[in-house]
PDB file of C-alpha atoms in Angstrom:
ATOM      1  CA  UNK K   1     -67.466 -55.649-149.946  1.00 59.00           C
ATOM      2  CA  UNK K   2     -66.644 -51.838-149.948  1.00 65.00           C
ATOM      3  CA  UNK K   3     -70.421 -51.072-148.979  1.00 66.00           C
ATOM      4  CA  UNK K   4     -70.296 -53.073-146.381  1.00 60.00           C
ATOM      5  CA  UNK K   5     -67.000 -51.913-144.947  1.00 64.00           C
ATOM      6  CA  UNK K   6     -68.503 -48.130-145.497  1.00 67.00           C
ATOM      7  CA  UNK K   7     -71.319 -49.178-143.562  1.00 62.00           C
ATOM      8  CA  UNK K   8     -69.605 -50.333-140.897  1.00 58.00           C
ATOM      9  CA  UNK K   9     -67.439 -47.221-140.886  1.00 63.00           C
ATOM     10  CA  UNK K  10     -70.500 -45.370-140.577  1.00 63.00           C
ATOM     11  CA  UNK K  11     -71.494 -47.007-137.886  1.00 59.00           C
ATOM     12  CA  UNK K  12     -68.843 -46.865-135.800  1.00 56.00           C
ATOM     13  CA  UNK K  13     -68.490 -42.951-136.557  1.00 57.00           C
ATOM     14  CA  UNK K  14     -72.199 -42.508-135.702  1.00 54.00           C
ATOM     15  CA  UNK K  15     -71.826 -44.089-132.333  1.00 55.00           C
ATOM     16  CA  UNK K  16     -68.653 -42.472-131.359  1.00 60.00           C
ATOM     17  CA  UNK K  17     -70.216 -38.578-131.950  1.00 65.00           C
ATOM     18  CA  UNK K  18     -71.369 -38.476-128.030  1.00 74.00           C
ATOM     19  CA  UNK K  19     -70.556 -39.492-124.814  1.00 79.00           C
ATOM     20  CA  UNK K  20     -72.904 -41.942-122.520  1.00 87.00           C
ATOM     21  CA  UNK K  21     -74.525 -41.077-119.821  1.00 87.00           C
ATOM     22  CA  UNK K  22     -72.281 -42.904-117.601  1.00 90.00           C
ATOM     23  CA  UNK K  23     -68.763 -41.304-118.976  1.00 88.00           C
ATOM     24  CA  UNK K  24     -70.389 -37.623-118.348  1.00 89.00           C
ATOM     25  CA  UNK K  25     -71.751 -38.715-114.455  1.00 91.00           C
ATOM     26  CA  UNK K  26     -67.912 -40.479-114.066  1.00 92.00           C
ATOM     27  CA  UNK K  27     -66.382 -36.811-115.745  1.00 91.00           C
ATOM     28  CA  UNK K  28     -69.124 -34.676-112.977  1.00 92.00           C
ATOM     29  CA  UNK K  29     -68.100 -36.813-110.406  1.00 93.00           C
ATOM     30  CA  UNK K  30     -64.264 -36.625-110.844  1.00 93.00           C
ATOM     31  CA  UNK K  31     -64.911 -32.717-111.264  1.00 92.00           C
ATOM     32  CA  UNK K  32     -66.860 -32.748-108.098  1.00 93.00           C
ATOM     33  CA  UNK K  33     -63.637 -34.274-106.215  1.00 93.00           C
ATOM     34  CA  UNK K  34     -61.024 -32.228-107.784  1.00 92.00           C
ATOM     35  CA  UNK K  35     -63.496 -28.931-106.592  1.00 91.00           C
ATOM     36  CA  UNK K  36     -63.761 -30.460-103.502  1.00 92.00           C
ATOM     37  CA  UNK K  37     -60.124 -31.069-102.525  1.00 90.00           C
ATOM     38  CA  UNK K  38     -59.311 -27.715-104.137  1.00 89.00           C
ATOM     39  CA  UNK K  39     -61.915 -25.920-101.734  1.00 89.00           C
ATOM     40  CA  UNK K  40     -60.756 -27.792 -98.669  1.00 87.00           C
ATOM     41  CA  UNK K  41     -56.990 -26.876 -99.587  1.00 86.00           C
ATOM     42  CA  UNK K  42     -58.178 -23.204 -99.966  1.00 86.00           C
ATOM     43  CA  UNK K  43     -59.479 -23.257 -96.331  1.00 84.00           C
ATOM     44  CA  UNK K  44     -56.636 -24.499 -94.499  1.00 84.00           C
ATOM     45  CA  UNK K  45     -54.561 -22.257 -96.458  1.00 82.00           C
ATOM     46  CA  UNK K  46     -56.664 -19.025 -94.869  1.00 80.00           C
ATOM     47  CA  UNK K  47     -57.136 -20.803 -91.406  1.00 81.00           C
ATOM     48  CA  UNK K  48     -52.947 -21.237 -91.386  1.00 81.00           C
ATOM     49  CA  UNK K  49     -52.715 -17.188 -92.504  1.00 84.00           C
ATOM     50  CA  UNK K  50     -55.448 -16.325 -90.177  1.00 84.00           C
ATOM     51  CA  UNK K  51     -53.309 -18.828 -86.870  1.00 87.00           C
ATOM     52  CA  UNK K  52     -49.947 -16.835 -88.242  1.00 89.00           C
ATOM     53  CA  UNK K  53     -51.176 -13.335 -88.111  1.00 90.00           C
ATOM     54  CA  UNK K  54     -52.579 -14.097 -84.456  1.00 90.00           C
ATOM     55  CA  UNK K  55     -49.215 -15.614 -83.753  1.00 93.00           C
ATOM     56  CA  UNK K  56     -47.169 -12.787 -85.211  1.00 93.00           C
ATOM     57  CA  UNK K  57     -49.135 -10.121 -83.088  1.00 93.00           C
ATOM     58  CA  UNK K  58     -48.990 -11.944 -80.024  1.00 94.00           C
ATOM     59  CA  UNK K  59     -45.149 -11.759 -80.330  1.00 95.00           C
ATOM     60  CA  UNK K  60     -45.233  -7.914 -81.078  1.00 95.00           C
ATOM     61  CA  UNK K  61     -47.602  -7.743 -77.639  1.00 95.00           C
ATOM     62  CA  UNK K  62     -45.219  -9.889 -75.656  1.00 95.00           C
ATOM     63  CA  UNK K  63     -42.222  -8.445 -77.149  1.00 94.00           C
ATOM     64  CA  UNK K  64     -43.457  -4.776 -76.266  1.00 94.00           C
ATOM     65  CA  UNK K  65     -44.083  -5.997 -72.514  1.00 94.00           C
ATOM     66  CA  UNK K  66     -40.419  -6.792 -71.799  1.00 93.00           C
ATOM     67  CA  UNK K  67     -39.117  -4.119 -73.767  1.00 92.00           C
ATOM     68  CA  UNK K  68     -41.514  -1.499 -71.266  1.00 93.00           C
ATOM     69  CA  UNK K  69     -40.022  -4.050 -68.595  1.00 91.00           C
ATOM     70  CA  UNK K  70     -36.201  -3.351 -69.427  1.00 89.00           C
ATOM     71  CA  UNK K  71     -36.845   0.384 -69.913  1.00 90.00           C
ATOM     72  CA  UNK K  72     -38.312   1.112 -66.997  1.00 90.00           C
ATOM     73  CA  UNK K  73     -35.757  -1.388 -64.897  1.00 86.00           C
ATOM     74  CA  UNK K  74     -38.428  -3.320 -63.312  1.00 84.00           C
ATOM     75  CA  UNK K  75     -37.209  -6.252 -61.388  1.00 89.00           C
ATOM     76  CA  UNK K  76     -39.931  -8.624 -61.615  1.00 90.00           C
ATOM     77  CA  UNK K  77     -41.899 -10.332 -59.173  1.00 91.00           C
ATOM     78  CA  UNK K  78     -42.088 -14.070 -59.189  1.00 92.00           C
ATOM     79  CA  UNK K  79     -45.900 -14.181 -59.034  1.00 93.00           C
ATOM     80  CA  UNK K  80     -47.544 -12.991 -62.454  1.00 93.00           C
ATOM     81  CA  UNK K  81     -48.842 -10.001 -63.580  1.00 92.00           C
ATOM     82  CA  UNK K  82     -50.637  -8.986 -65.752  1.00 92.00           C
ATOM     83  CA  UNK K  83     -52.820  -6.164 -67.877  1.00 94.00           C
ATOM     84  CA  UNK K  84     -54.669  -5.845 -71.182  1.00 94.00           C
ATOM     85  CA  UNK K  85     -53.262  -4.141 -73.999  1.00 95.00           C
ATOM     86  CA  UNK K  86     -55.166  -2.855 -76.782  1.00 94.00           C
ATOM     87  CA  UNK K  87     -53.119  -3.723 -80.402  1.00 92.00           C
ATOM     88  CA  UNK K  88     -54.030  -4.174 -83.929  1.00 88.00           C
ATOM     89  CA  UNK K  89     -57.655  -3.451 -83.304  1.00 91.00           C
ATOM     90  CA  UNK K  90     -57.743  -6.207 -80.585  1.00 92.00           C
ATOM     91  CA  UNK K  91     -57.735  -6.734 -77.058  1.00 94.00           C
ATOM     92  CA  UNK K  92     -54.869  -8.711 -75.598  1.00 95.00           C
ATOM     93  CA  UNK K  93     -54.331 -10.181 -72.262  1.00 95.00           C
ATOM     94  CA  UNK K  94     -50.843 -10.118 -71.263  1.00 95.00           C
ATOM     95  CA  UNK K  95     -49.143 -11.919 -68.023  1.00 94.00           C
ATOM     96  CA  UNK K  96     -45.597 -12.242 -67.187  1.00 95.00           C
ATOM     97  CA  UNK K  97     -43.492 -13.270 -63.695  1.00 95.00           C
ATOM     98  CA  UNK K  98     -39.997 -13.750 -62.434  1.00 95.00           C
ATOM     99  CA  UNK K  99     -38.399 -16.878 -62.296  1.00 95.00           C
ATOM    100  CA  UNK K 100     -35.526 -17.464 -60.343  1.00 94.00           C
ATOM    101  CA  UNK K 101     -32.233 -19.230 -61.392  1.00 93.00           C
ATOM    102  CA  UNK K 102     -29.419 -20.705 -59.461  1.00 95.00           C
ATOM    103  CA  UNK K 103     -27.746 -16.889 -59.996  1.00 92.00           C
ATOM    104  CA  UNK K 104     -29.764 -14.625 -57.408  1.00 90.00           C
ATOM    105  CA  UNK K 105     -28.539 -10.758 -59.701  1.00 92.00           C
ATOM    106  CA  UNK K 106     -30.523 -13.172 -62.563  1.00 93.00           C
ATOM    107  CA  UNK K 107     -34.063 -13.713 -62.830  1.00 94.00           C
ATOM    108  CA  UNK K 108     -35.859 -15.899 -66.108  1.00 94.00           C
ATOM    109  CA  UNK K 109     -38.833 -13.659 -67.390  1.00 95.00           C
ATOM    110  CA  UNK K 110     -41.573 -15.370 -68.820  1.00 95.00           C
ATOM    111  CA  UNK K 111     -44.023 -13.501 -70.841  1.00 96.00           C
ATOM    112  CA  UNK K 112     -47.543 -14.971 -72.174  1.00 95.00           C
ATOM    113  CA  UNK K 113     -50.258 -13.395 -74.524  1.00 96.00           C
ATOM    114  CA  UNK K 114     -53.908 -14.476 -74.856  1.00 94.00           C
ATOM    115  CA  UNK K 115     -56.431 -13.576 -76.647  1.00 90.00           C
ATOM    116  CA  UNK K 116     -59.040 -14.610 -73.791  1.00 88.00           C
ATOM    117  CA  UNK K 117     -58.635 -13.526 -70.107  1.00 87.00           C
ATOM    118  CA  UNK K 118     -56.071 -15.416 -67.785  1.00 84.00           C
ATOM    119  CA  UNK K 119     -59.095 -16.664 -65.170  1.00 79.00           C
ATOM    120  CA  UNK K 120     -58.073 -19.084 -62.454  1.00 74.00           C
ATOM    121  CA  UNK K 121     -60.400 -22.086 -63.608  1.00 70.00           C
ATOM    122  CA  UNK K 122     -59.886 -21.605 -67.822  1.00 75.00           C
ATOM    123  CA  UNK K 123     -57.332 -22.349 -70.032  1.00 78.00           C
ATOM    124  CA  UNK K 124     -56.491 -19.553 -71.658  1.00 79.00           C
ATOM    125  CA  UNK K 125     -55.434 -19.504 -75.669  1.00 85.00           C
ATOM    126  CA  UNK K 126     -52.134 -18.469 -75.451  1.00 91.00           C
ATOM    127  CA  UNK K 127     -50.822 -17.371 -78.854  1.00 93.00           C
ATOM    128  CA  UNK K 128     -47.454 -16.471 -78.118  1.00 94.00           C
ATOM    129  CA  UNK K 129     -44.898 -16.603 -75.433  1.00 94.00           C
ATOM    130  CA  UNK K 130     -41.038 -15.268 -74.781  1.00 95.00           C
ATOM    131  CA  UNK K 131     -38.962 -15.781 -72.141  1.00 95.00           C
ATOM    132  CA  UNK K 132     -35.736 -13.331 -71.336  1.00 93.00           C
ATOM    133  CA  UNK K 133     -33.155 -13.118 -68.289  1.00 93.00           C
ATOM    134  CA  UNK K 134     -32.804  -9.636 -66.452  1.00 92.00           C
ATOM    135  CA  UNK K 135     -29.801  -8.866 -64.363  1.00 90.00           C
ATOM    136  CA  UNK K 136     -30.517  -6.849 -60.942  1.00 87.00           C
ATOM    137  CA  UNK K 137     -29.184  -3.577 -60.757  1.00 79.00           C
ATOM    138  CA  UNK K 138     -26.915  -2.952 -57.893  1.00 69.00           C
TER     139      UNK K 138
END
């Protein structure tokens, strides 16, 4: 009786030492997943840092435009403008216009920044826009 329970030990130690070949695909495959998801989280991560650092200088762009606006006391037109301004290593395409309000010494200005050119036919990819009220100088 105790051989045959030592033998049977045995044999169930023997068979336990390795893993199938199923268990090791079903371990490579959850691995594979795990790497996956991890890699895809990675890349939205930079794609939202990459979308946040165009957003943030866009607002510097736009921001600098009305400041130059309000220094220089421009009242401004109600049909837009617009230039390219060189920033952060980067061209960007900047138009702004008036906009009237029910107070004629107070105008709405709306300011928008692209990183492609403002062409009649095109949507343009406008990263950032502010809007600010003047007041006419008598």
């Amino acid at each position: 009786m105790i051989k045959l329970t030592q033998h049977l030990h045995k044999t169930m130690r023997n068979r336990q030492n390795g893993m199938t070949l199923i268990e090791v695909l079903v371990a490579l495959a959850v691995f594979a997943i795990v790497g996956i998801t991890l890699l895809s989280s990675t890349n939205h991560s930079v794609q939202g840092l990459s979308q946040l650092e165009e957003r943030s200088q866009g607002l510097f762009v736009a921001d600098n435009q009305l400041t130059e606006m309000r220094l220089k006391g421009i009242w401004p037109e109600t049909s837009w403008q617009s230039k390219t301004v060189t920033f952060g290593n980067r061209q960007w395409y900047v138009r702004w216009q008036g906009v009237n309000t029910p107070q004629p010494q107070l105008r709405a200005i709306d300011v928008e920044v692209s990183t492609t050119p403002f062409v009649l036919d095109s949507e343009p990819n406008i990263v950032a826009s502010l809007r600010t009220y003047v007041i006419k100088q008598a």
